[in-house]
mmCIF file of C-alpha atoms in Angstrom:
data_model
loop_
_atom_site.group_PDB
_atom_site.id
_atom_site.type_symbol
_atom_site.label_atom_id
_atom_site.label_comp_id
_atom_site.label_asym_id
_atom_site.label_seq_id
_atom_site.Cartn_x
_atom_site.Cartn_y
_atom_site.Cartn_z
ATOM 1 C CA UNK A 1 30.234 6.539 -10.978
ATOM 2 C CA UNK A 2 31.757 3.210 -11.600
ATOM 3 C CA UNK A 3 30.070 -0.021 -11.349
ATOM 4 C CA UNK A 4 31.107 -3.718 -10.718
ATOM 5 C CA UNK A 5 27.811 -5.694 -10.659
ATOM 6 C CA UNK A 6 28.051 -8.964 -8.697
ATOM 7 C CA UNK A 7 25.106 -11.284 -9.358
ATOM 8 C CA UNK A 8 25.863 -13.863 -11.704
ATOM 9 C CA UNK A 9 25.145 -13.439 -15.561
ATOM 10 C CA UNK A 10 22.954 -15.445 -17.526
ATOM 11 C CA UNK A 11 24.071 -16.051 -21.517
ATOM 12 C CA UNK A 12 20.716 -16.066 -23.788
ATOM 13 C CA UNK A 13 20.774 -16.229 -28.233
ATOM 14 C CA UNK A 14 18.662 -13.469 -28.002
ATOM 15 C CA UNK A 15 16.136 -10.668 -26.478
ATOM 16 C CA UNK A 16 13.130 -13.047 -27.453
ATOM 17 C CA UNK A 17 14.237 -15.473 -25.625
ATOM 18 C CA UNK A 18 15.684 -14.071 -22.908
ATOM 19 C CA UNK A 19 11.819 -13.865 -21.628
ATOM 20 C CA UNK A 20 10.613 -16.714 -21.888
ATOM 21 C CA UNK A 21 13.651 -17.909 -19.824
ATOM 22 C CA UNK A 22 12.826 -15.640 -17.271
ATOM 23 C CA UNK A 23 9.830 -17.475 -17.171
ATOM 24 C CA UNK A 24 11.285 -21.050 -16.813
ATOM 25 C CA UNK A 25 13.604 -19.523 -13.903
ATOM 26 C CA UNK A 26 10.553 -18.700 -12.033
ATOM 27 C CA UNK A 27 11.526 -14.885 -11.977
ATOM 28 C CA UNK A 28 7.654 -13.489 -13.644
ATOM 29 C CA UNK A 29 5.252 -12.407 -11.396
ATOM 30 C CA UNK A 30 2.689 -14.245 -14.443
ATOM 31 C CA UNK A 31 3.405 -11.220 -17.663
ATOM 32 C CA UNK A 32 6.530 -10.760 -19.262
ATOM 33 C CA UNK A 33 9.926 -9.260 -17.756
ATOM 34 C CA UNK A 34 12.000 -6.993 -19.302
ATOM 35 C CA UNK A 35 15.574 -8.828 -19.372
ATOM 36 C CA UNK A 36 18.064 -7.134 -16.984
ATOM 37 C CA UNK A 37 21.166 -6.685 -19.009
ATOM 38 C CA UNK A 38 23.801 -5.016 -16.926
ATOM 39 C CA UNK A 39 23.235 -1.794 -18.677
ATOM 40 C CA UNK A 40 20.183 -2.156 -18.174
ATOM 41 C CA UNK A 41 21.009 -2.556 -14.665
ATOM 42 C CA UNK A 42 23.433 -0.213 -14.412
ATOM 43 C CA UNK A 43 21.799 2.769 -14.742
ATOM 44 C CA UNK A 44 19.127 2.026 -12.392
ATOM 45 C CA UNK A 45 21.549 2.021 -10.126
ATOM 46 C CA UNK A 46 23.631 4.863 -11.819
ATOM 47 C CA UNK A 47 20.144 6.986 -11.058
ATOM 48 C CA UNK A 48 19.662 6.359 -7.386
ATOM 49 C CA UNK A 49 23.366 6.796 -7.187
ATOM 50 C CA UNK A 50 23.745 3.285 -4.897
ATOM 51 C CA UNK A 51 26.534 0.569 -4.720
ATOM 52 C CA UNK A 52 25.525 -2.613 -6.220
ATOM 53 C CA UNK A 53 26.806 -3.772 -2.752
ATOM 54 C CA UNK A 54 24.901 -1.044 -0.823
ATOM 55 C CA UNK A 55 22.269 -2.915 1.785
ATOM 56 C CA UNK A 56 18.810 -1.397 1.320
ATOM 57 C CA UNK A 57 17.312 -4.013 4.265
ATOM 58 C CA UNK A 58 17.575 -7.116 5.784
ATOM 59 C CA UNK A 59 14.587 -9.714 6.518
ATOM 60 C CA UNK A 60 15.967 -11.582 10.266
ATOM 61 C CA UNK A 61 13.492 -14.129 10.252
ATOM 62 C CA UNK A 62 14.770 -15.590 7.102
ATOM 63 C CA UNK A 63 18.099 -14.486 7.209
ATOM 64 C CA UNK A 64 17.967 -11.985 3.565
ATOM 65 C CA UNK A 65 20.067 -9.122 2.957
ATOM 66 C CA UNK A 66 18.501 -7.012 -0.244
ATOM 67 C CA UNK A 67 21.184 -5.440 -2.295
ATOM 68 C CA UNK A 68 20.786 -2.024 -4.183
ATOM 69 C CA UNK A 69 21.923 -4.681 -6.779
ATOM 70 C CA UNK A 70 18.944 -7.194 -6.498
ATOM 71 C CA UNK A 71 16.203 -4.175 -6.226
ATOM 72 C CA UNK A 72 17.985 -2.782 -9.253
ATOM 73 C CA UNK A 73 17.279 -5.907 -11.235
ATOM 74 C CA UNK A 74 13.893 -6.291 -10.111
ATOM 75 C CA UNK A 75 13.396 -2.670 -11.081
ATOM 76 C CA UNK A 76 13.997 -4.037 -14.876
ATOM 77 C CA UNK A 77 11.968 -7.124 -14.787
ATOM 78 C CA UNK A 78 9.469 -4.869 -13.653
ATOM 79 C CA UNK A 79 9.516 -3.029 -16.559
ATOM 80 C CA UNK A 80 11.169 0.209 -14.617
ATOM 81 C CA UNK A 81 12.370 3.210 -16.003
ATOM 82 C CA UNK A 82 16.020 4.485 -14.093
ATOM 83 C CA UNK A 83 14.109 7.492 -12.643
ATOM 84 C CA UNK A 84 11.355 5.591 -10.560
ATOM 85 C CA UNK A 85 14.304 3.363 -9.563
ATOM 86 C CA UNK A 86 14.111 5.761 -5.816
ATOM 87 C CA UNK A 87 10.920 5.154 -5.019
ATOM 88 C CA UNK A 88 11.265 1.471 -5.087
ATOM 89 C CA UNK A 89 14.286 1.299 -3.126
ATOM 90 C CA UNK A 90 12.029 3.614 -0.405
ATOM 91 C CA UNK A 91 9.679 1.284 -0.549
ATOM 92 C CA UNK A 92 11.818 -1.430 0.121
ATOM 93 C CA UNK A 93 13.081 0.443 2.814
ATOM 94 C CA UNK A 94 9.109 0.306 4.440
ATOM 95 C CA UNK A 95 8.758 -3.084 4.071
ATOM 96 C CA UNK A 96 12.414 -4.876 5.730
ATOM 97 C CA UNK A 97 11.656 -1.625 8.863
ATOM 98 C CA UNK A 98 10.987 -4.094 12.140
ATOM 99 C CA UNK A 99 7.732 -2.404 11.501
ATOM 100 C CA UNK A 100 6.142 -3.471 9.273
ATOM 101 C CA UNK A 101 7.444 -6.690 10.396
ATOM 102 C CA UNK A 102 7.801 -8.774 7.355
ATOM 103 C CA UNK A 103 7.037 -12.109 8.267
ATOM 104 C CA UNK A 104 3.141 -11.463 8.612
ATOM 105 C CA UNK A 105 2.248 -9.861 5.720
ATOM 106 C CA UNK A 106 4.256 -11.862 3.445
ATOM 107 C CA UNK A 107 3.070 -15.498 5.189
ATOM 108 C CA UNK A 108 -0.572 -14.803 6.396
ATOM 109 C CA UNK A 109 -3.476 -16.999 4.459
ATOM 110 C CA UNK A 110 -5.847 -13.501 4.998
ATOM 111 C CA UNK A 111 -3.719 -12.531 1.195
ATOM 112 C CA UNK A 112 -3.058 -8.620 2.044
ATOM 113 C CA UNK A 113 -1.134 -6.687 -0.112
ATOM 114 C CA UNK A 114 1.808 -4.371 -0.200
ATOM 115 C CA UNK A 115 -0.487 -0.672 -0.673
ATOM 116 C CA UNK A 116 2.106 2.225 -1.521
ATOM 117 C CA UNK A 117 1.509 5.901 -0.892
ATOM 118 C CA UNK A 118 3.291 8.606 -3.056
ATOM 119 C CA UNK A 119 3.704 12.132 -1.494
ATOM 120 C CA UNK A 120 5.938 15.260 -3.053
ATOM 121 C CA UNK A 121 7.075 16.658 -6.046
ATOM 122 C CA UNK A 122 8.177 13.199 -6.868
ATOM 123 C CA UNK A 123 4.826 11.836 -7.706
ATOM 124 C CA UNK A 124 4.029 14.580 -9.895
ATOM 125 C CA UNK A 125 7.267 14.227 -11.737
ATOM 126 C CA UNK A 126 6.611 10.925 -12.303
ATOM 127 C CA UNK A 127 3.671 11.331 -13.132
ATOM 128 C CA UNK A 128 2.281 8.736 -10.499
ATOM 129 C CA UNK A 129 -1.048 8.461 -10.688
ATOM 130 C CA UNK A 130 -3.850 10.520 -8.099
ATOM 131 C CA UNK A 131 -7.259 10.890 -10.140
ATOM 132 C CA UNK A 132 -8.591 9.570 -12.612
ATOM 133 C CA UNK A 133 -8.681 5.302 -12.593
ATOM 134 C CA UNK A 134 -7.108 5.428 -9.066
ATOM 135 C CA UNK A 135 -6.265 1.524 -8.780
ATOM 136 C CA UNK A 136 -6.468 1.124 -12.397
ATOM 137 C CA UNK A 137 -4.405 0.793 -15.584
ATOM 138 C CA UNK A 138 -2.082 3.179 -17.839
ATOM 139 C CA UNK A 139 0.173 4.309 -15.396
ATOM 140 C CA UNK A 140 3.811 3.099 -16.073
ATOM 141 C CA UNK A 141 4.725 4.585 -12.466
ATOM 142 C CA UNK A 142 2.071 3.587 -10.558
ATOM 143 C CA UNK A 143 2.252 -0.202 -11.941
ATOM 144 C CA UNK A 144 5.718 -0.630 -12.541
ATOM 145 C CA UNK A 145 6.833 0.656 -9.233
ATOM 146 C CA UNK A 146 4.844 -1.690 -7.179
ATOM 147 C CA UNK A 147 5.459 -4.816 -9.489
ATOM 148 C CA UNK A 148 9.026 -4.370 -8.847
ATOM 149 C CA UNK A 149 8.487 -4.344 -4.932
ATOM 150 C CA UNK A 150 6.576 -8.018 -5.509
ATOM 151 C CA UNK A 151 9.253 -8.878 -7.695
ATOM 152 C CA UNK A 152 12.024 -8.285 -5.133
ATOM 153 C CA UNK A 153 9.369 -10.354 -2.620
ATOM 154 C CA UNK A 154 9.271 -13.285 -4.941
ATOM 155 C CA UNK A 155 13.061 -13.427 -6.338
ATOM 156 C CA UNK A 156 14.608 -12.035 -3.401
ATOM 157 C CA UNK A 157 12.931 -12.616 -0.209
ATOM 158 C CA UNK A 158 10.700 -15.940 -1.176
ATOM 159 C CA UNK A 159 7.667 -14.929 -1.151
ATOM 160 C CA UNK A 160 6.223 -17.431 -3.549
ATOM 161 C CA UNK A 161 2.705 -18.633 -4.325
ATOM 162 C CA UNK A 162 2.253 -21.891 -2.387
ATOM 163 C CA UNK A 163 5.295 -21.507 -0.613
ATOM 164 C CA UNK A 164 6.135 -19.011 1.720
ATOM 165 C CA UNK A 165 2.935 -16.905 -0.108
ATOM 166 C CA UNK A 166 -0.099 -18.707 1.513
ATOM 167 C CA UNK A 167 -2.147 -16.386 0.930
ATOM 168 C CA UNK A 168 -5.864 -18.317 0.466
ATOM 169 C CA UNK A 169 -7.409 -15.260 -2.009
ATOM 170 C CA UNK A 170 -4.586 -12.592 -2.152
ATOM 171 C CA UNK A 171 -6.308 -9.745 -4.060
ATOM 172 C CA UNK A 172 -5.480 -8.225 -7.396
ATOM 173 C CA UNK A 173 -2.929 -5.465 -5.407
ATOM 174 C CA UNK A 174 -0.849 -8.265 -4.875
ATOM 175 C CA UNK A 175 0.879 -7.307 -8.618
ATOM 176 C CA UNK A 176 1.049 -3.675 -8.065
ATOM 177 C CA UNK A 177 -1.116 -1.430 -5.146
ATOM 178 C CA UNK A 178 0.843 1.636 -6.264
ATOM 179 C CA UNK A 179 -0.987 5.791 -5.796
ATOM 180 C CA UNK A 180 -0.031 9.165 -4.963
ATOM 181 C CA UNK A 181 -2.322 11.499 -2.719
ATOM 182 C CA UNK A 182 -3.560 14.756 -4.981
ATOM 183 C CA UNK A 183 -1.892 17.041 -3.062
ATOM 184 C CA UNK A 184 -2.396 19.715 -5.188
ATOM 185 C CA UNK A 185 -6.420 19.859 -5.333
ATOM 186 C CA UNK A 186 -6.235 19.495 -1.426
ATOM 187 C CA UNK A 187 -7.058 22.268 1.882
ATOM 188 C CA UNK A 188 -4.943 20.207 3.706
ATOM 189 C CA UNK A 189 -1.828 18.545 5.111
ATOM 190 C CA UNK A 190 -1.026 15.710 2.645
ATOM 191 C CA UNK A 191 -0.147 12.568 4.582
ATOM 192 C CA UNK A 192 3.485 12.834 4.626
ATOM 193 C CA UNK A 193 3.784 16.052 6.543
ATOM 194 C CA UNK A 194 1.098 14.187 8.983
ATOM 195 C CA UNK A 195 3.416 12.146 9.381
ATOM 196 C CA UNK A 196 6.154 14.315 10.368
ATOM 197 C CA UNK A 197 8.255 15.001 6.795
ATOM 198 C CA UNK A 198 8.082 19.005 5.124
ATOM 199 C CA UNK A 199 5.811 19.294 2.486
ATOM 200 C CA UNK A 200 8.496 20.100 0.009
ATOM 201 C CA UNK A 201 10.175 15.736 0.900
ATOM 202 C CA UNK A 202 9.604 13.442 -1.024
ATOM 203 C CA UNK A 203 7.920 10.184 1.103
ATOM 204 C CA UNK A 204 6.733 6.431 0.159
ATOM 205 C CA UNK A 205 4.369 5.435 2.771
ATOM 206 C CA UNK A 206 3.976 1.793 2.966
ATOM 207 C CA UNK A 207 0.451 -0.310 4.901
ATOM 208 C CA UNK A 208 -0.092 -4.262 4.654
ATOM 209 C CA UNK A 209 -3.928 -3.904 2.859
ATOM 210 C CA UNK A 210 -6.693 -5.565 1.790
ATOM 211 C CA UNK A 211 -7.970 -4.385 -1.273
ATOM 212 C CA UNK A 212 -10.118 -1.009 -1.584
ATOM 213 C CA UNK A 213 -13.845 -0.892 -1.037
ATOM 214 C CA UNK A 214 -15.584 1.664 -3.516
ATOM 215 C CA UNK A 215 -18.395 3.186 -1.924
ATOM 216 C CA UNK A 216 -21.253 5.679 -4.160
ATOM 217 C CA UNK A 217 -23.504 8.150 -2.337
ATOM 218 C CA UNK A 218 -25.558 9.957 -4.502
ATOM 219 C CA UNK A 219 -28.167 10.895 -2.919
ATOM 220 C CA UNK A 220 -26.274 12.724 0.311
ATOM 221 C CA UNK A 221 -26.846 16.127 0.632
ATOM 222 C CA UNK A 222 -24.064 16.734 3.126
ATOM 223 C CA UNK A 223 -20.772 15.160 4.456
ATOM 224 C CA UNK A 224 -21.862 14.136 7.113
ATOM 225 C CA UNK A 225 -24.373 12.166 4.653
ATOM 226 C CA UNK A 226 -21.805 10.895 2.444
ATOM 227 C CA UNK A 227 -19.877 9.804 5.746
ATOM 228 C CA UNK A 228 -22.605 7.304 7.054
ATOM 229 C CA UNK A 229 -22.877 5.909 4.544
ATOM 230 C CA UNK A 230 -19.054 4.930 4.340
ATOM 231 C CA UNK A 231 -19.315 4.400 7.757
ATOM 232 C CA UNK A 232 -22.649 1.832 7.531
ATOM 233 C CA UNK A 233 -20.429 -0.598 5.160
ATOM 234 C CA UNK A 234 -17.057 0.488 7.209
ATOM 235 C CA UNK A 235 -18.228 -0.702 10.368
ATOM 236 C CA UNK A 236 -18.664 -4.892 9.469
ATOM 237 C CA UNK A 237 -15.198 -4.533 7.361
ATOM 238 C CA UNK A 238 -11.841 -5.732 6.804
ATOM 239 C CA UNK A 239 -9.853 -6.120 10.869
ATOM 240 C CA UNK A 240 -13.323 -5.610 12.425
ATOM 241 C CA UNK A 241 -11.957 -7.296 15.146
ATOM 242 C CA UNK A 242 -8.081 -6.479 14.814
ATOM 243 C CA UNK A 243 -8.846 -2.504 14.957
ATOM 244 C CA UNK A 244 -6.232 -2.024 12.111
ATOM 245 C CA UNK A 245 -5.843 0.529 10.126
ATOM 246 C CA UNK A 246 -7.574 2.311 7.539
ATOM 247 C CA UNK A 247 -7.694 4.228 4.551
ATOM 248 C CA UNK A 248 -9.955 6.753 3.394
ATOM 249 C CA UNK A 249 -9.857 7.908 -0.211
ATOM 250 C CA UNK A 250 -12.249 11.152 -0.657
ATOM 251 C CA UNK A 251 -12.075 11.429 -4.633
ATOM 252 C CA UNK A 252 -14.100 14.857 -6.225
ATOM 253 C CA UNK A 253 -17.569 15.234 -6.389
ATOM 254 C CA UNK A 254 -17.595 14.010 -2.380
ATOM 255 C CA UNK A 255 -14.242 16.343 -1.630
ATOM 256 C CA UNK A 256 -15.395 19.346 -2.901
ATOM 257 C CA UNK A 257 -18.667 18.388 -0.139
ATOM 258 C CA UNK A 258 -16.583 18.211 2.278
ATOM 259 C CA UNK A 259 -14.155 21.500 1.721
ATOM 260 C CA UNK A 260 -17.602 22.724 1.172
ATOM 261 C CA UNK A 261 -18.960 21.719 4.220
ATOM 262 C CA UNK A 262 -15.956 23.431 5.915
ATOM 263 C CA UNK A 263 -15.042 20.171 7.201
ATOM 264 C CA UNK A 264 -11.363 19.492 8.416
ATOM 265 C CA UNK A 265 -9.553 15.801 8.431
ATOM 266 C CA UNK A 266 -9.667 15.908 12.399
ATOM 267 C CA UNK A 267 -13.946 16.641 11.406
ATOM 268 C CA UNK A 268 -13.795 13.266 8.797
ATOM 269 C CA UNK A 269 -11.756 11.371 11.492
ATOM 270 C CA UNK A 270 -13.970 11.896 14.804
ATOM 271 C CA UNK A 271 -17.091 11.373 12.658
ATOM 272 C CA UNK A 272 -16.107 8.070 11.202
ATOM 273 C CA UNK A 273 -14.849 7.005 14.463
ATOM 274 C CA UNK A 274 -18.517 7.572 16.769
ATOM 275 C CA UNK A 275 -19.654 5.711 13.826
ATOM 276 C CA UNK A 276 -18.139 2.841 13.319
ATOM 277 C CA UNK A 277 -18.949 1.247 16.471
ATOM 278 C CA UNK A 278 -20.793 -2.406 17.236
ATOM 279 C CA UNK A 279 -22.342 -3.958 20.200
ATOM 280 C CA UNK A 280 -20.645 -7.000 21.225
ATOM 281 C CA UNK A 281 -23.591 -8.589 21.100
ATOM 282 C CA UNK A 282 -23.272 -7.844 17.056
ATOM 283 C CA UNK A 283 -20.016 -8.949 16.967
ATOM 284 C CA UNK A 284 -20.468 -12.580 19.061
ATOM 285 C CA UNK A 285 -23.863 -13.184 16.775
ATOM 286 C CA UNK A 286 -22.282 -12.613 13.645
ATOM 287 C CA UNK A 287 -18.785 -15.507 14.823
ATOM 288 C CA UNK A 288 -16.794 -12.285 15.032
ATOM 289 C CA UNK A 289 -16.001 -12.865 18.526
ATOM 290 C CA UNK A 290 -16.522 -16.240 20.010
ATOM 291 C CA UNK A 291 -20.291 -16.967 21.657
ATOM 292 C CA UNK A 292 -22.254 -16.916 23.867
ATOM 293 C CA UNK A 293 -23.664 -14.024 24.831
ATOM 294 C CA UNK A 294 -22.161 -12.377 28.059
ATOM 295 C CA UNK A 295 -24.183 -10.013 30.437
ATOM 296 C CA UNK A 296 -23.786 -6.223 28.872
ATOM 297 C CA UNK A 297 -23.270 -7.823 25.893
ATOM 298 C CA UNK A 298 -25.826 -5.644 24.240
ATOM 299 C CA UNK A 299 -24.751 -2.373 25.469
ATOM 300 C CA UNK A 300 -21.463 -2.839 25.537
ATOM 301 C CA UNK A 301 -19.419 -0.944 22.187
ATOM 302 C CA UNK A 302 -16.390 -2.270 20.644
ATOM 303 C CA UNK A 303 -14.903 0.557 18.109
ATOM 304 C CA UNK A 304 -14.167 -0.546 14.873
ATOM 305 C CA UNK A 305 -10.139 1.253 15.553
ATOM 306 C CA UNK A 306 -8.406 2.070 18.624
ATOM 307 C CA UNK A 307 -8.287 5.714 17.863
ATOM 308 C CA UNK A 308 -9.495 8.534 15.431
ATOM 309 C CA UNK A 309 -5.798 8.790 14.419
ATOM 310 C CA UNK A 310 -5.953 5.416 13.141
ATOM 311 C CA UNK A 311 -8.172 6.101 10.174
ATOM 312 C CA UNK A 312 -6.241 8.434 7.069
ATOM 313 C CA UNK A 313 -7.666 10.819 4.665
ATOM 314 C CA UNK A 314 -5.896 11.261 1.881
ATOM 315 C CA UNK A 315 -8.260 13.546 -1.591
ATOM 316 C CA UNK A 316 -7.567 11.102 -4.257
ATOM 317 C CA UNK A 317 -9.352 9.579 -7.483
ATOM 318 C CA UNK A 318 -11.628 10.857 -9.715
ATOM 319 C CA UNK A 319 -13.390 13.941 -10.130
ATOM 320 C CA UNK A 320 -16.388 12.730 -11.460
ATOM 321 C CA UNK A 321 -18.576 10.467 -9.648
ATOM 322 C CA UNK A 322 -20.114 10.274 -6.010
ATOM 323 C CA UNK A 323 -17.572 7.286 -5.027
ATOM 324 C CA UNK A 324 -14.309 7.205 -2.720
ATOM 325 C CA UNK A 325 -13.288 4.197 -1.467
ATOM 326 C CA UNK A 326 -11.819 3.048 1.895
ATOM 327 C CA UNK A 327 -8.962 0.597 2.489
ATOM 328 C CA UNK A 328 -8.181 -1.851 5.411
ATOM 329 C CA UNK A 329 -5.710 -2.378 7.233
ATOM 330 C CA UNK A 330 -4.191 -6.071 7.196
ATOM 331 C CA UNK A 331 -4.685 -8.030 10.749
ATOM 332 C CA UNK A 332 -3.957 -5.803 13.670
ATOM 333 C CA UNK A 333 -2.200 -2.555 13.661
ATOM 334 C CA UNK A 334 -0.102 -3.447 16.328
ATOM 335 C CA UNK A 335 0.943 -6.925 14.158
ATOM 336 C CA UNK A 336 2.527 -4.865 11.441
ATOM 337 C CA UNK A 337 2.577 -0.763 10.829
ATOM 338 C CA UNK A 338 2.040 1.897 8.594
ATOM 339 C CA UNK A 339 5.691 2.996 8.023
ATOM 340 C CA UNK A 340 7.000 5.922 5.944
ATOM 341 C CA UNK A 341 9.961 6.810 4.618
ATOM 342 C CA UNK A 342 11.855 9.553 1.981
ATOM 343 C CA UNK A 343 12.645 9.194 -1.612
ATOM 344 C CA UNK A 344 16.777 9.585 -1.480
ATOM 345 C CA UNK A 345 17.752 11.137 -4.654
#
């Protein structure tokens, strides 16, 4: 595949100077980057079999076209291996999909991150972590894929902190927020099958999301006990008013209990839906809804989500420890929807 790169060249004396040069050009997220040499960028494009000028996505609010070459440059900066490039491309296709609605999640003061969930054979081929230390360090694939997406947002789309990215606090997932589902040990169809893809396909699912909330339930002897604790915590979390999405991550010991008790994914969704209700009175007294109280507010109920299918149940995390997690989506589900794309390679 013959490639003619289109980007401007910067001539630097040596690689050490090149790293500092990238900092001075404001191309970094705060960590050192890999200088994007012509050979490294070409290797990324060849791995994804993409021409440099191939359009990956378009941001209408900013009139910005994202080309494969720009994605490749930022994948190199992030430290990706060439074989990660198709995953990064699929994630960029997700965040530029009108359903994800790039402008809202990328500019809001509430500071969501881009949660990326990888499914299918490629997750295992690339060693994308679905187990111990799920959100932690140690996996090049997880950390560099997510970092590449954020660098595209920064360097191509202009989502610079304090400029177009107006997050009040943000959270660490804005550096990288990538996980895989533990499909091999799950009794259920994986997320991408639930979303209409075949099991043998590889996909990326993207969600504008808050940080993970971990729950610890060592005393509960059954699944409903674990979910009761999670629901109690979840009931006043995240987008209580917006009725957003929630990703529920069931880890080892809890997942074993769910399997032992014979619960289906639908059972888990329904239980969480029915046990995360709030009265309007509570929402007004805690200033989530405007005061004053109205007649009937003590008994009038508002669900946490609009329907039970707004809970996405995913087996993932370490085998040891009575821990699971949930991740609230950003704001109202209608403002930015979950998007899934096939990884083409």
